[in-house]
Amino acid sequence: MRILFVGDVLGRAGRAAVVRYVPRLREKWALDFVVCNGENAAGGFGITESICEEMLMAGVDCVTLGNHAFDQRETLVFIERQPRLLRPINYPPGTPGRGSNLFTAARGQQVLVINPMGRVFMDAIDDPFAAMERELGACPLGVACDAIVVDMHAETSSEKMALGHFVDGRASLVVGTHTHVPTADAQILPGGTAYLTDAGMTGDYDSVIGMDKEEPMRRFIRKTPGARYEPASGEATFCGVAAEIGADGLATMITPVRLGGRLKREWPQEWGAP
Ligand SMILES: [Fe+2]
Ligand SMILES: [Fe+2]
């Protein structure tokens, strides 16, 4: 089973890359399931219903979010009627939407997607580890589903790595999001879970984490309020990770995917040219 995960899609440039690459890769690589983090899709801040629809139309099966989940107020309403859009699972009870869902993939496989969020250097929310324990208990890999994809949205590499090991052997793929910079540690953990600390962003890398670099630089150099952050508008690098999952739900391959824009091209050679 072939799964593609796409890192934080940033603004118009990131969305253009999703529309350009996802339909092509779905076909060329015969992808079974595509997950995409959309927390920065609307001008860098949150997601709108029409943008979510655009991503699903492009061939994304599930859109995950993070700390920017509700930056666009309409999300509080439309997330309730969009089962393919997930917000962090460890928000307090009563938060609109859901943090996990079970989907049917291209060839009928059942895929559980879970979107926990870290707490280190982030908002104080509920325990992501306890939330994972509950989810994995309710829908065990190989018993109640064929694959489990976890988008761990967190600031620190340590918290993401700890969560990866916590679910090793119980999830198919754990991939970090939020830092907007891809890490080089793609690996299959000892128990068989494919793991990558951060998928990186799908956005313009001539920027400060996806935003036009002038204003972020100014705020670091001079501590005075200035202009608004604007998404950088150059060509995005389509950035994420590809994983092959066996019949037992565990991973047999994980490889970063980076296409277009400024980063060096990378993709799973065994799947053929993108
Ligand atoms: Fe992000
Ligand atoms: Fe984030």
PDB file of C-alpha atoms and ligand atoms in Angstrom:
ATOM      1  CA  MET A   1       0.000   0.000   0.000  1.00  0.00           C
ATOM      2  CA  ARG A   2       1.444   3.345  -1.091  1.00  0.00           C
ATOM      3  CA  ILE A   3       0.915   6.421   1.056  1.00  0.00           C
ATOM      4  CA  LEU A   4       1.968  10.006   0.363  1.00  0.00           C
ATOM      5  CA  PHE A   5       2.053  12.625   3.095  1.00  0.00           C
ATOM      6  CA  VAL A   6       2.364  16.296   2.105  1.00  0.00           C
ATOM      7  CA  GLY A   7       3.809  18.789   4.628  1.00  0.00           C
ATOM      8  CA  ASP A   8       2.257  22.132   5.685  1.00  0.00           C
ATOM      9  CA  VAL A   9       0.850  23.737   2.521  1.00  0.00           C
ATOM     10  CA  LEU A  10       1.621  27.435   2.675  1.00  0.00           C
ATOM     11  CA  GLY A  11      -0.624  29.950   0.929  1.00  0.00           C
ATOM     12  CA  ARG A  12      -1.247  30.274  -2.771  1.00  0.00           C
ATOM     13  CA  ALA A  13       2.220  28.988  -3.760  1.00  0.00           C
ATOM     14  CA  GLY A  14       1.755  25.833  -1.704  1.00  0.00           C
ATOM     15  CA  ARG A  15      -1.749  25.242  -3.011  1.00  0.00           C
ATOM     16  CA  ALA A  16      -0.527  25.571  -6.596  1.00  0.00           C
ATOM     17  CA  ALA A  17       2.032  22.824  -5.916  1.00  0.00           C
ATOM     18  CA  VAL A  18      -0.663  20.539  -4.472  1.00  0.00           C
ATOM     19  CA  VAL A  19      -2.868  21.049  -7.538  1.00  0.00           C
ATOM     20  CA  ARG A  20       0.129  20.511  -9.821  1.00  0.00           C
ATOM     21  CA  TYR A  21       1.668  17.429  -8.208  1.00  0.00           C
ATOM     22  CA  VAL A  22      -0.994  15.438  -6.346  1.00  0.00           C
ATOM     23  CA  PRO A  23      -3.087  14.364  -9.385  1.00  0.00           C
ATOM     24  CA  ARG A  24       0.066  13.439 -11.327  1.00  0.00           C
ATOM     25  CA  LEU A  25       1.688  11.516  -8.483  1.00  0.00           C
ATOM     26  CA  ARG A  26      -1.549   9.719  -7.601  1.00  0.00           C
ATOM     27  CA  GLU A  27      -1.591   8.302 -11.105  1.00  0.00           C
ATOM     28  CA  LYS A  28       2.142   7.763 -11.795  1.00  0.00           C
ATOM     29  CA  TRP A  29       2.839   6.174  -8.440  1.00  0.00           C
ATOM     30  CA  ALA A  30      -0.554   4.428  -8.099  1.00  0.00           C
ATOM     31  CA  LEU A  31      -0.975   5.972  -4.663  1.00  0.00           C
ATOM     32  CA  ASP A  32      -3.509   4.376  -2.366  1.00  0.00           C
ATOM     33  CA  PHE A  33      -3.870   7.225   0.093  1.00  0.00           C
ATOM     34  CA  VAL A  34      -2.794  10.886   0.338  1.00  0.00           C
ATOM     35  CA  VAL A  35      -2.710  13.010   3.493  1.00  0.00           C
ATOM     36  CA  CYS A  36      -1.913  16.711   3.425  1.00  0.00           C
ATOM     37  CA  ASN A  37      -1.404  19.217   6.263  1.00  0.00           C
ATOM     38  CA  GLY A  38      -3.479  22.300   5.453  1.00  0.00           C
ATOM     39  CA  GLU A  39      -3.057  24.480   8.551  1.00  0.00           C
ATOM     40  CA  ASN A  40      -1.348  27.287   6.590  1.00  0.00           C
ATOM     41  CA  ALA A  41      -3.209  26.967   3.296  1.00  0.00           C
ATOM     42  CA  ALA A  42      -5.224  30.207   3.589  1.00  0.00           C
ATOM     43  CA  GLY A  43      -2.628  32.977   3.322  1.00  0.00           C
ATOM     44  CA  GLY A  44      -0.513  31.181   5.934  1.00  0.00           C
ATOM     45  CA  PHE A  45      -3.277  31.130   8.541  1.00  0.00           C
ATOM     46  CA  GLY A  46      -5.744  28.254   8.682  1.00  0.00           C
ATOM     47  CA  ILE A  47      -7.955  26.893   5.936  1.00  0.00           C
ATOM     48  CA  THR A  48     -11.270  27.824   4.309  1.00  0.00           C
ATOM     49  CA  GLU A  49     -13.967  25.496   3.061  1.00  0.00           C
ATOM     50  CA  SER A  50     -13.240  26.269  -0.597  1.00  0.00           C
ATOM     51  CA  ILE A  51      -9.502  25.666  -0.127  1.00  0.00           C
ATOM     52  CA  CYS A  52     -10.223  22.373   1.637  1.00  0.00           C
ATOM     53  CA  GLU A  53     -12.480  21.370  -1.285  1.00  0.00           C
ATOM     54  CA  GLU A  54      -9.725  22.303  -3.753  1.00  0.00           C
ATOM     55  CA  MET A  55      -7.257  19.990  -2.000  1.00  0.00           C
ATOM     56  CA  LEU A  56      -9.744  17.115  -1.892  1.00  0.00           C
ATOM     57  CA  MET A  57     -10.555  17.653  -5.583  1.00  0.00           C
ATOM     58  CA  ALA A  58      -6.818  17.449  -6.381  1.00  0.00           C
ATOM     59  CA  GLY A  59      -6.778  13.923  -4.924  1.00  0.00           C
ATOM     60  CA  VAL A  60      -6.011  14.442  -1.243  1.00  0.00           C
ATOM     61  CA  ASP A  61      -7.931  11.934   0.905  1.00  0.00           C
ATOM     62  CA  CYS A  62      -7.487  13.623   4.275  1.00  0.00           C
ATOM     63  CA  VAL A  63      -6.443  17.151   5.321  1.00  0.00           C
ATOM     64  CA  THR A  64      -4.841  17.549   8.757  1.00  0.00           C
ATOM     65  CA  LEU A  65      -4.352  20.749  10.746  1.00  0.00           C
ATOM     66  CA  GLY A  66      -2.407  22.085  13.743  1.00  0.00           C
ATOM     67  CA  ASN A  67      -2.190  25.159  15.949  1.00  0.00           C
ATOM     68  CA  HIS A  68      -3.574  27.310  13.090  1.00  0.00           C
ATOM     69  CA  ALA A  69      -6.660  25.065  12.765  1.00  0.00           C
ATOM     70  CA  PHE A  70      -9.204  27.767  13.591  1.00  0.00           C
ATOM     71  CA  ASP A  71      -7.440  30.910  12.327  1.00  0.00           C
ATOM     72  CA  GLN A  72     -10.258  31.222   9.770  1.00  0.00           C
ATOM     73  CA  ARG A  73     -13.441  31.441  11.812  1.00  0.00           C
ATOM     74  CA  GLU A  74     -15.520  29.603   9.191  1.00  0.00           C
ATOM     75  CA  THR A  75     -13.544  26.456  10.042  1.00  0.00           C
ATOM     76  CA  LEU A  76     -15.374  26.265  13.397  1.00  0.00           C
ATOM     77  CA  VAL A  77     -18.554  25.642  11.399  1.00  0.00           C
ATOM     78  CA  PHE A  78     -17.621  23.761   8.233  1.00  0.00           C
ATOM     79  CA  ILE A  79     -15.266  21.288   9.950  1.00  0.00           C
ATOM     80  CA  GLU A  80     -18.378  19.695  11.458  1.00  0.00           C
ATOM     81  CA  ARG A  81     -19.660  18.728   8.011  1.00  0.00           C
ATOM     82  CA  GLN A  82     -16.274  17.788   6.497  1.00  0.00           C
ATOM     83  CA  PRO A  83     -15.224  14.328   7.724  1.00  0.00           C
ATOM     84  CA  ARG A  84     -12.003  14.510   5.655  1.00  0.00           C
ATOM     85  CA  LEU A  85     -10.697  17.501   7.628  1.00  0.00           C
ATOM     86  CA  LEU A  86      -9.038  16.757  10.989  1.00  0.00           C
ATOM     87  CA  ARG A  87      -7.949  19.166  13.729  1.00  0.00           C
ATOM     88  CA  PRO A  88      -5.605  18.222  16.609  1.00  0.00           C
ATOM     89  CA  ILE A  89      -7.132  15.352  18.581  1.00  0.00           C
ATOM     90  CA  ASN A  90      -5.999  16.587  22.005  1.00  0.00           C
ATOM     91  CA  TYR A  91      -7.926  19.858  21.982  1.00  0.00           C
ATOM     92  CA  PRO A  92     -10.296  20.078  24.946  1.00  0.00           C
ATOM     93  CA  PRO A  93     -13.596  18.159  24.789  1.00  0.00           C
ATOM     94  CA  GLY A  94     -16.237  20.215  22.978  1.00  0.00           C
ATOM     95  CA  THR A  95     -13.867  21.639  20.347  1.00  0.00           C
ATOM     96  CA  PRO A  96     -15.603  21.469  16.926  1.00  0.00           C
ATOM     97  CA  GLY A  97     -14.545  18.788  14.477  1.00  0.00           C
ATOM     98  CA  ARG A  98     -12.627  15.576  15.043  1.00  0.00           C
ATOM     99  CA  GLY A  99      -8.999  14.590  15.535  1.00  0.00           C
ATOM    100  CA  SER A 100      -9.076  11.200  13.849  1.00  0.00           C
ATOM    101  CA  ASN A 101     -11.107   9.332  11.278  1.00  0.00           C
ATOM    102  CA  LEU A 102     -11.195   6.021   9.438  1.00  0.00           C
ATOM    103  CA  PHE A 103     -11.143   6.229   5.631  1.00  0.00           C
ATOM    104  CA  THR A 104     -11.504   3.795   2.752  1.00  0.00           C
ATOM    105  CA  ALA A 105      -8.435   3.959   0.475  1.00  0.00           C
ATOM    106  CA  ALA A 106      -8.146   3.411  -3.305  1.00  0.00           C
ATOM    107  CA  ARG A 107      -8.389  -0.381  -3.190  1.00  0.00           C
ATOM    108  CA  GLY A 108     -10.736  -0.674  -0.240  1.00  0.00           C
ATOM    109  CA  GLN A 109      -8.127  -0.631   2.527  1.00  0.00           C
ATOM    110  CA  GLN A 110      -9.149   0.957   5.822  1.00  0.00           C
ATOM    111  CA  VAL A 111      -6.828   3.796   6.822  1.00  0.00           C
ATOM    112  CA  LEU A 112      -6.974   5.526  10.199  1.00  0.00           C
ATOM    113  CA  VAL A 113      -5.523   9.056  10.327  1.00  0.00           C
ATOM    114  CA  ILE A 114      -4.765  10.693  13.685  1.00  0.00           C
ATOM    115  CA  ASN A 115      -3.604  14.295  14.219  1.00  0.00           C
ATOM    116  CA  PRO A 116      -2.041  14.793  17.684  1.00  0.00           C
ATOM    117  CA  MET A 117      -0.360  18.074  18.636  1.00  0.00           C
ATOM    118  CA  GLY A 118       2.644  18.600  20.905  1.00  0.00           C
ATOM    119  CA  ARG A 119       2.758  20.757  24.031  1.00  0.00           C
ATOM    120  CA  VAL A 120       6.409  21.834  24.283  1.00  0.00           C
ATOM    121  CA  PHE A 121       6.750  25.540  23.340  1.00  0.00           C
ATOM    122  CA  MET A 122       3.119  25.430  22.203  1.00  0.00           C
ATOM    123  CA  ASP A 123      -0.334  26.066  23.690  1.00  0.00           C
ATOM    124  CA  ALA A 124      -1.077  23.992  26.797  1.00  0.00           C
ATOM    125  CA  ILE A 125      -3.529  21.385  25.548  1.00  0.00           C
ATOM    126  CA  ASP A 126      -4.395  17.832  26.590  1.00  0.00           C
ATOM    127  CA  ASP A 127      -1.818  15.020  26.621  1.00  0.00           C
ATOM    128  CA  PRO A 128      -1.088  13.821  23.056  1.00  0.00           C
ATOM    129  CA  PHE A 129       0.362  10.519  24.294  1.00  0.00           C
ATOM    130  CA  ALA A 130      -2.785   9.636  26.250  1.00  0.00           C
ATOM    131  CA  ALA A 131      -4.883  10.591  23.218  1.00  0.00           C
ATOM    132  CA  MET A 132      -2.814   8.275  21.004  1.00  0.00           C
ATOM    133  CA  GLU A 133      -3.168   5.422  23.486  1.00  0.00           C
ATOM    134  CA  ARG A 134      -6.951   5.789  23.411  1.00  0.00           C
ATOM    135  CA  GLU A 135      -7.116   5.930  19.588  1.00  0.00           C
ATOM    136  CA  LEU A 136      -4.804   2.968  19.016  1.00  0.00           C
ATOM    137  CA  GLY A 137      -6.737   0.957  21.593  1.00  0.00           C
ATOM    138  CA  ALA A 138     -10.026   1.710  19.862  1.00  0.00           C
ATOM    139  CA  CYS A 139      -8.740   0.870  16.369  1.00  0.00           C
ATOM    140  CA  PRO A 140      -5.740  -1.484  16.523  1.00  0.00           C
ATOM    141  CA  LEU A 141      -3.516  -1.806  13.461  1.00  0.00           C
ATOM    142  CA  GLY A 142      -4.017  -5.041  11.532  1.00  0.00           C
ATOM    143  CA  VAL A 143      -7.244  -5.750  13.430  1.00  0.00           C
ATOM    144  CA  ALA A 144      -9.595  -2.824  12.860  1.00  0.00           C
ATOM    145  CA  CYS A 145      -7.646  -1.135  10.038  1.00  0.00           C
ATOM    146  CA  ASP A 146      -4.976  -1.791   7.402  1.00  0.00           C
ATOM    147  CA  ALA A 147      -2.847   1.314   7.998  1.00  0.00           C
ATOM    148  CA  ILE A 148      -2.510   4.110  10.549  1.00  0.00           C
ATOM    149  CA  VAL A 149      -1.056   7.502   9.576  1.00  0.00           C
ATOM    150  CA  VAL A 150      -0.132   9.942  12.362  1.00  0.00           C
ATOM    151  CA  ASP A 151       0.517  13.649  11.752  1.00  0.00           C
ATOM    152  CA  MET A 152       2.329  14.775  14.932  1.00  0.00           C
ATOM    153  CA  HIS A 153       2.143  18.554  14.847  1.00  0.00           C
ATOM    154  CA  ALA A 154       4.820  19.816  17.216  1.00  0.00           C
ATOM    155  CA  GLU A 155       7.609  22.331  17.677  1.00  0.00           C
ATOM    156  CA  THR A 156      10.332  20.132  19.165  1.00  0.00           C
ATOM    157  CA  SER A 157      12.049  17.204  17.503  1.00  0.00           C
ATOM    158  CA  SER A 158      12.271  15.447  20.901  1.00  0.00           C
ATOM    159  CA  GLU A 159       8.509  15.379  21.473  1.00  0.00           C
ATOM    160  CA  LYS A 160       7.903  14.096  17.931  1.00  0.00           C
ATOM    161  CA  MET A 161      10.597  11.440  18.262  1.00  0.00           C
ATOM    162  CA  ALA A 162       9.235  10.294  21.617  1.00  0.00           C
ATOM    163  CA  LEU A 163       5.754   9.962  20.131  1.00  0.00           C
ATOM    164  CA  GLY A 164       7.165   7.994  17.196  1.00  0.00           C
ATOM    165  CA  HIS A 165       8.758   5.473  19.550  1.00  0.00           C
ATOM    166  CA  PHE A 166       5.623   5.453  21.737  1.00  0.00           C
ATOM    167  CA  VAL A 167       3.549   4.098  18.836  1.00  0.00           C
ATOM    168  CA  ASP A 168       6.318   2.068  17.147  1.00  0.00           C
ATOM    169  CA  GLY A 169       4.831  -1.175  15.865  1.00  0.00           C
ATOM    170  CA  ARG A 170       1.303   0.165  16.395  1.00  0.00           C
ATOM    171  CA  ALA A 171       1.160   2.749  13.568  1.00  0.00           C
ATOM    172  CA  SER A 172       2.244   2.574   9.920  1.00  0.00           C
ATOM    173  CA  LEU A 173       3.638   6.090   9.495  1.00  0.00           C
ATOM    174  CA  VAL A 174       4.403   8.880  11.967  1.00  0.00           C
ATOM    175  CA  VAL A 175       5.332  12.176  10.364  1.00  0.00           C
ATOM    176  CA  GLY A 176       5.966  15.490  12.065  1.00  0.00           C
ATOM    177  CA  THR A 177       4.688  18.841  10.842  1.00  0.00           C
ATOM    178  CA  HIS A 178       4.738  22.490  12.027  1.00  0.00           C
ATOM    179  CA  THR A 179       8.410  23.542  11.794  1.00  0.00           C
ATOM    180  CA  HIS A 180       8.209  24.016   7.992  1.00  0.00           C
ATOM    181  CA  VAL A 181      11.722  22.616   7.544  1.00  0.00           C
ATOM    182  CA  PRO A 182      12.258  19.009   6.370  1.00  0.00           C
ATOM    183  CA  THR A 183      14.466  16.777   8.498  1.00  0.00           C
ATOM    184  CA  ALA A 184      16.857  14.123   7.150  1.00  0.00           C
ATOM    185  CA  ASP A 185      15.985  11.297   9.571  1.00  0.00           C
ATOM    186  CA  ALA A 186      13.440   9.283   7.551  1.00  0.00           C
ATOM    187  CA  GLN A 187      13.685   5.723   8.884  1.00  0.00           C
ATOM    188  CA  ILE A 188      11.760   2.615   9.813  1.00  0.00           C
ATOM    189  CA  LEU A 189      11.782   2.307  13.614  1.00  0.00           C
ATOM    190  CA  PRO A 190      12.667  -1.087  15.209  1.00  0.00           C
ATOM    191  CA  GLY A 191       9.005  -2.088  15.580  1.00  0.00           C
ATOM    192  CA  GLY A 192       8.197  -1.330  11.914  1.00  0.00           C
ATOM    193  CA  THR A 193       6.713   2.186  12.011  1.00  0.00           C
ATOM    194  CA  ALA A 194       7.934   4.569   9.282  1.00  0.00           C
ATOM    195  CA  TYR A 195       9.074   7.811  10.902  1.00  0.00           C
ATOM    196  CA  LEU A 196      10.174  11.313   9.900  1.00  0.00           C
ATOM    197  CA  THR A 197      10.588  14.173  12.396  1.00  0.00           C
ATOM    198  CA  ASP A 198       9.339  16.845   9.989  1.00  0.00           C
ATOM    199  CA  ALA A 199       7.968  16.627   6.470  1.00  0.00           C
ATOM    200  CA  GLY A 200       8.866  20.266   5.753  1.00  0.00           C
ATOM    201  CA  MET A 201       6.462  22.744   4.180  1.00  0.00           C
ATOM    202  CA  THR A 202       5.005  22.825   0.713  1.00  0.00           C
ATOM    203  CA  GLY A 203       5.781  26.477   0.112  1.00  0.00           C
ATOM    204  CA  ASP A 204       8.346  28.972  -1.155  1.00  0.00           C
ATOM    205  CA  TYR A 205      11.662  28.335   0.634  1.00  0.00           C
ATOM    206  CA  ASP A 206      13.020  31.812  -0.226  1.00  0.00           C
ATOM    207  CA  SER A 207      11.220  32.999   2.925  1.00  0.00           C
ATOM    208  CA  VAL A 208      11.158  32.750   6.715  1.00  0.00           C
ATOM    209  CA  ILE A 209       9.156  29.535   7.195  1.00  0.00           C
ATOM    210  CA  GLY A 210       6.982  30.416   4.208  1.00  0.00           C
ATOM    211  CA  MET A 211       6.395  34.113   4.854  1.00  0.00           C
ATOM    212  CA  ASP A 212       7.888  37.014   2.918  1.00  0.00           C
ATOM    213  CA  LYS A 213      11.232  37.364   4.693  1.00  0.00           C
ATOM    214  CA  GLU A 214      11.260  41.155   5.197  1.00  0.00           C
ATOM    215  CA  GLU A 215       8.717  41.425   8.030  1.00  0.00           C
ATOM    216  CA  PRO A 216       9.902  38.411  10.079  1.00  0.00           C
ATOM    217  CA  MET A 217      13.494  39.666   9.779  1.00  0.00           C
ATOM    218  CA  ARG A 218      12.422  43.160  10.813  1.00  0.00           C
ATOM    219  CA  ARG A 219      10.668  41.799  13.910  1.00  0.00           C
ATOM    220  CA  PHE A 220      13.814  39.948  14.963  1.00  0.00           C
ATOM    221  CA  ILE A 221      16.030  42.961  14.343  1.00  0.00           C
ATOM    222  CA  ARG A 222      13.709  45.658  15.763  1.00  0.00           C
ATOM    223  CA  LYS A 223      11.208  44.764  18.469  1.00  0.00           C
ATOM    224  CA  THR A 224       8.514  47.112  17.206  1.00  0.00           C
ATOM    225  CA  PRO A 225       5.218  46.184  15.529  1.00  0.00           C
ATOM    226  CA  GLY A 226       5.199  46.523  11.788  1.00  0.00           C
ATOM    227  CA  ALA A 227       3.402  45.205   8.729  1.00  0.00           C
ATOM    228  CA  ARG A 228       1.385  41.991   8.447  1.00  0.00           C
ATOM    229  CA  TYR A 229       2.971  38.709   7.532  1.00  0.00           C
ATOM    230  CA  GLU A 230       2.424  37.867   3.872  1.00  0.00           C
ATOM    231  CA  PRO A 231       3.063  34.442   2.320  1.00  0.00           C
ATOM    232  CA  ALA A 232       6.099  34.270   0.043  1.00  0.00           C
ATOM    233  CA  SER A 233       4.887  33.905  -3.543  1.00  0.00           C
ATOM    234  CA  GLY A 234       7.767  32.227  -5.409  1.00  0.00           C
ATOM    235  CA  GLU A 235       7.502  28.670  -6.712  1.00  0.00           C
ATOM    236  CA  ALA A 236       6.868  26.210  -3.885  1.00  0.00           C
ATOM    237  CA  THR A 237       8.775  23.033  -3.245  1.00  0.00           C
ATOM    238  CA  PHE A 238       6.261  20.183  -3.010  1.00  0.00           C
ATOM    239  CA  CYS A 239       7.560  18.634   0.181  1.00  0.00           C
ATOM    240  CA  GLY A 240       6.523  15.498   2.025  1.00  0.00           C
ATOM    241  CA  VAL A 241       7.221  11.817   2.423  1.00  0.00           C
ATOM    242  CA  ALA A 242       6.293   8.580   0.684  1.00  0.00           C
ATOM    243  CA  ALA A 243       5.830   5.267   2.463  1.00  0.00           C
ATOM    244  CA  GLU A 244       5.122   1.704   1.410  1.00  0.00           C
ATOM    245  CA  ILE A 245       3.043  -0.278   3.891  1.00  0.00           C
ATOM    246  CA  GLY A 246       2.914  -4.078   3.996  1.00  0.00           C
ATOM    247  CA  ALA A 247      -0.048  -6.385   4.520  1.00  0.00           C
ATOM    248  CA  ASP A 248       0.631  -6.363   8.286  1.00  0.00           C
ATOM    249  CA  GLY A 249       0.251  -2.571   8.388  1.00  0.00           C
ATOM    250  CA  LEU A 250       3.938  -1.950   9.048  1.00  0.00           C
ATOM    251  CA  ALA A 251       6.308  -0.038   6.768  1.00  0.00           C
ATOM    252  CA  THR A 252       8.694  -1.505   4.242  1.00  0.00           C
ATOM    253  CA  MET A 253       9.955   1.806   2.803  1.00  0.00           C
ATOM    254  CA  ILE A 254      10.043   5.521   3.631  1.00  0.00           C
ATOM    255  CA  THR A 255      11.551   8.196   1.380  1.00  0.00           C
ATOM    256  CA  PRO A 256      11.265  11.990   1.392  1.00  0.00           C
ATOM    257  CA  VAL A 257       9.562  13.658  -1.574  1.00  0.00           C
ATOM    258  CA  ARG A 258      10.779  17.090  -2.668  1.00  0.00           C
ATOM    259  CA  LEU A 259       9.826  18.417  -6.096  1.00  0.00           C
ATOM    260  CA  GLY A 260      10.029  21.862  -7.690  1.00  0.00           C
ATOM    261  CA  GLY A 261      11.076  25.168  -6.158  1.00  0.00           C
ATOM    262  CA  ARG A 262      14.423  25.647  -4.412  1.00  0.00           C
ATOM    263  CA  LEU A 263      15.126  22.380  -2.564  1.00  0.00           C
ATOM    264  CA  LYS A 264      17.075  19.519  -4.091  1.00  0.00           C
ATOM    265  CA  ARG A 265      14.791  17.031  -5.841  1.00  0.00           C
ATOM    266  CA  GLU A 266      14.133  13.772  -4.074  1.00  0.00           C
ATOM    267  CA  TRP A 267      11.615  10.957  -4.491  1.00  0.00           C
ATOM    268  CA  PRO A 268      11.378   7.159  -4.107  1.00  0.00           C
ATOM    269  CA  GLN A 269      13.359   5.879  -7.103  1.00  0.00           C
ATOM    270  CA  GLU A 270      11.649   2.479  -6.888  1.00  0.00           C
ATOM    271  CA  TRP A 271       8.309   4.154  -7.645  1.00  0.00           C
ATOM    272  CA  GLY A 272       9.594   5.674 -10.892  1.00  0.00           C
ATOM    273  CA  ALA A 273      10.181   9.240 -12.063  1.00  0.00           C
ATOM    274  CA  PRO A 274       7.593  11.707 -10.749  1.00  0.00           C
TER     275      PRO A 274
HETATM  276 FE    FE B   1       2.512  25.052   9.747  1.00  0.00          FE
HETATM  277 FE    FE B   2       1.741  24.734  13.147  1.00  0.00          FE
END
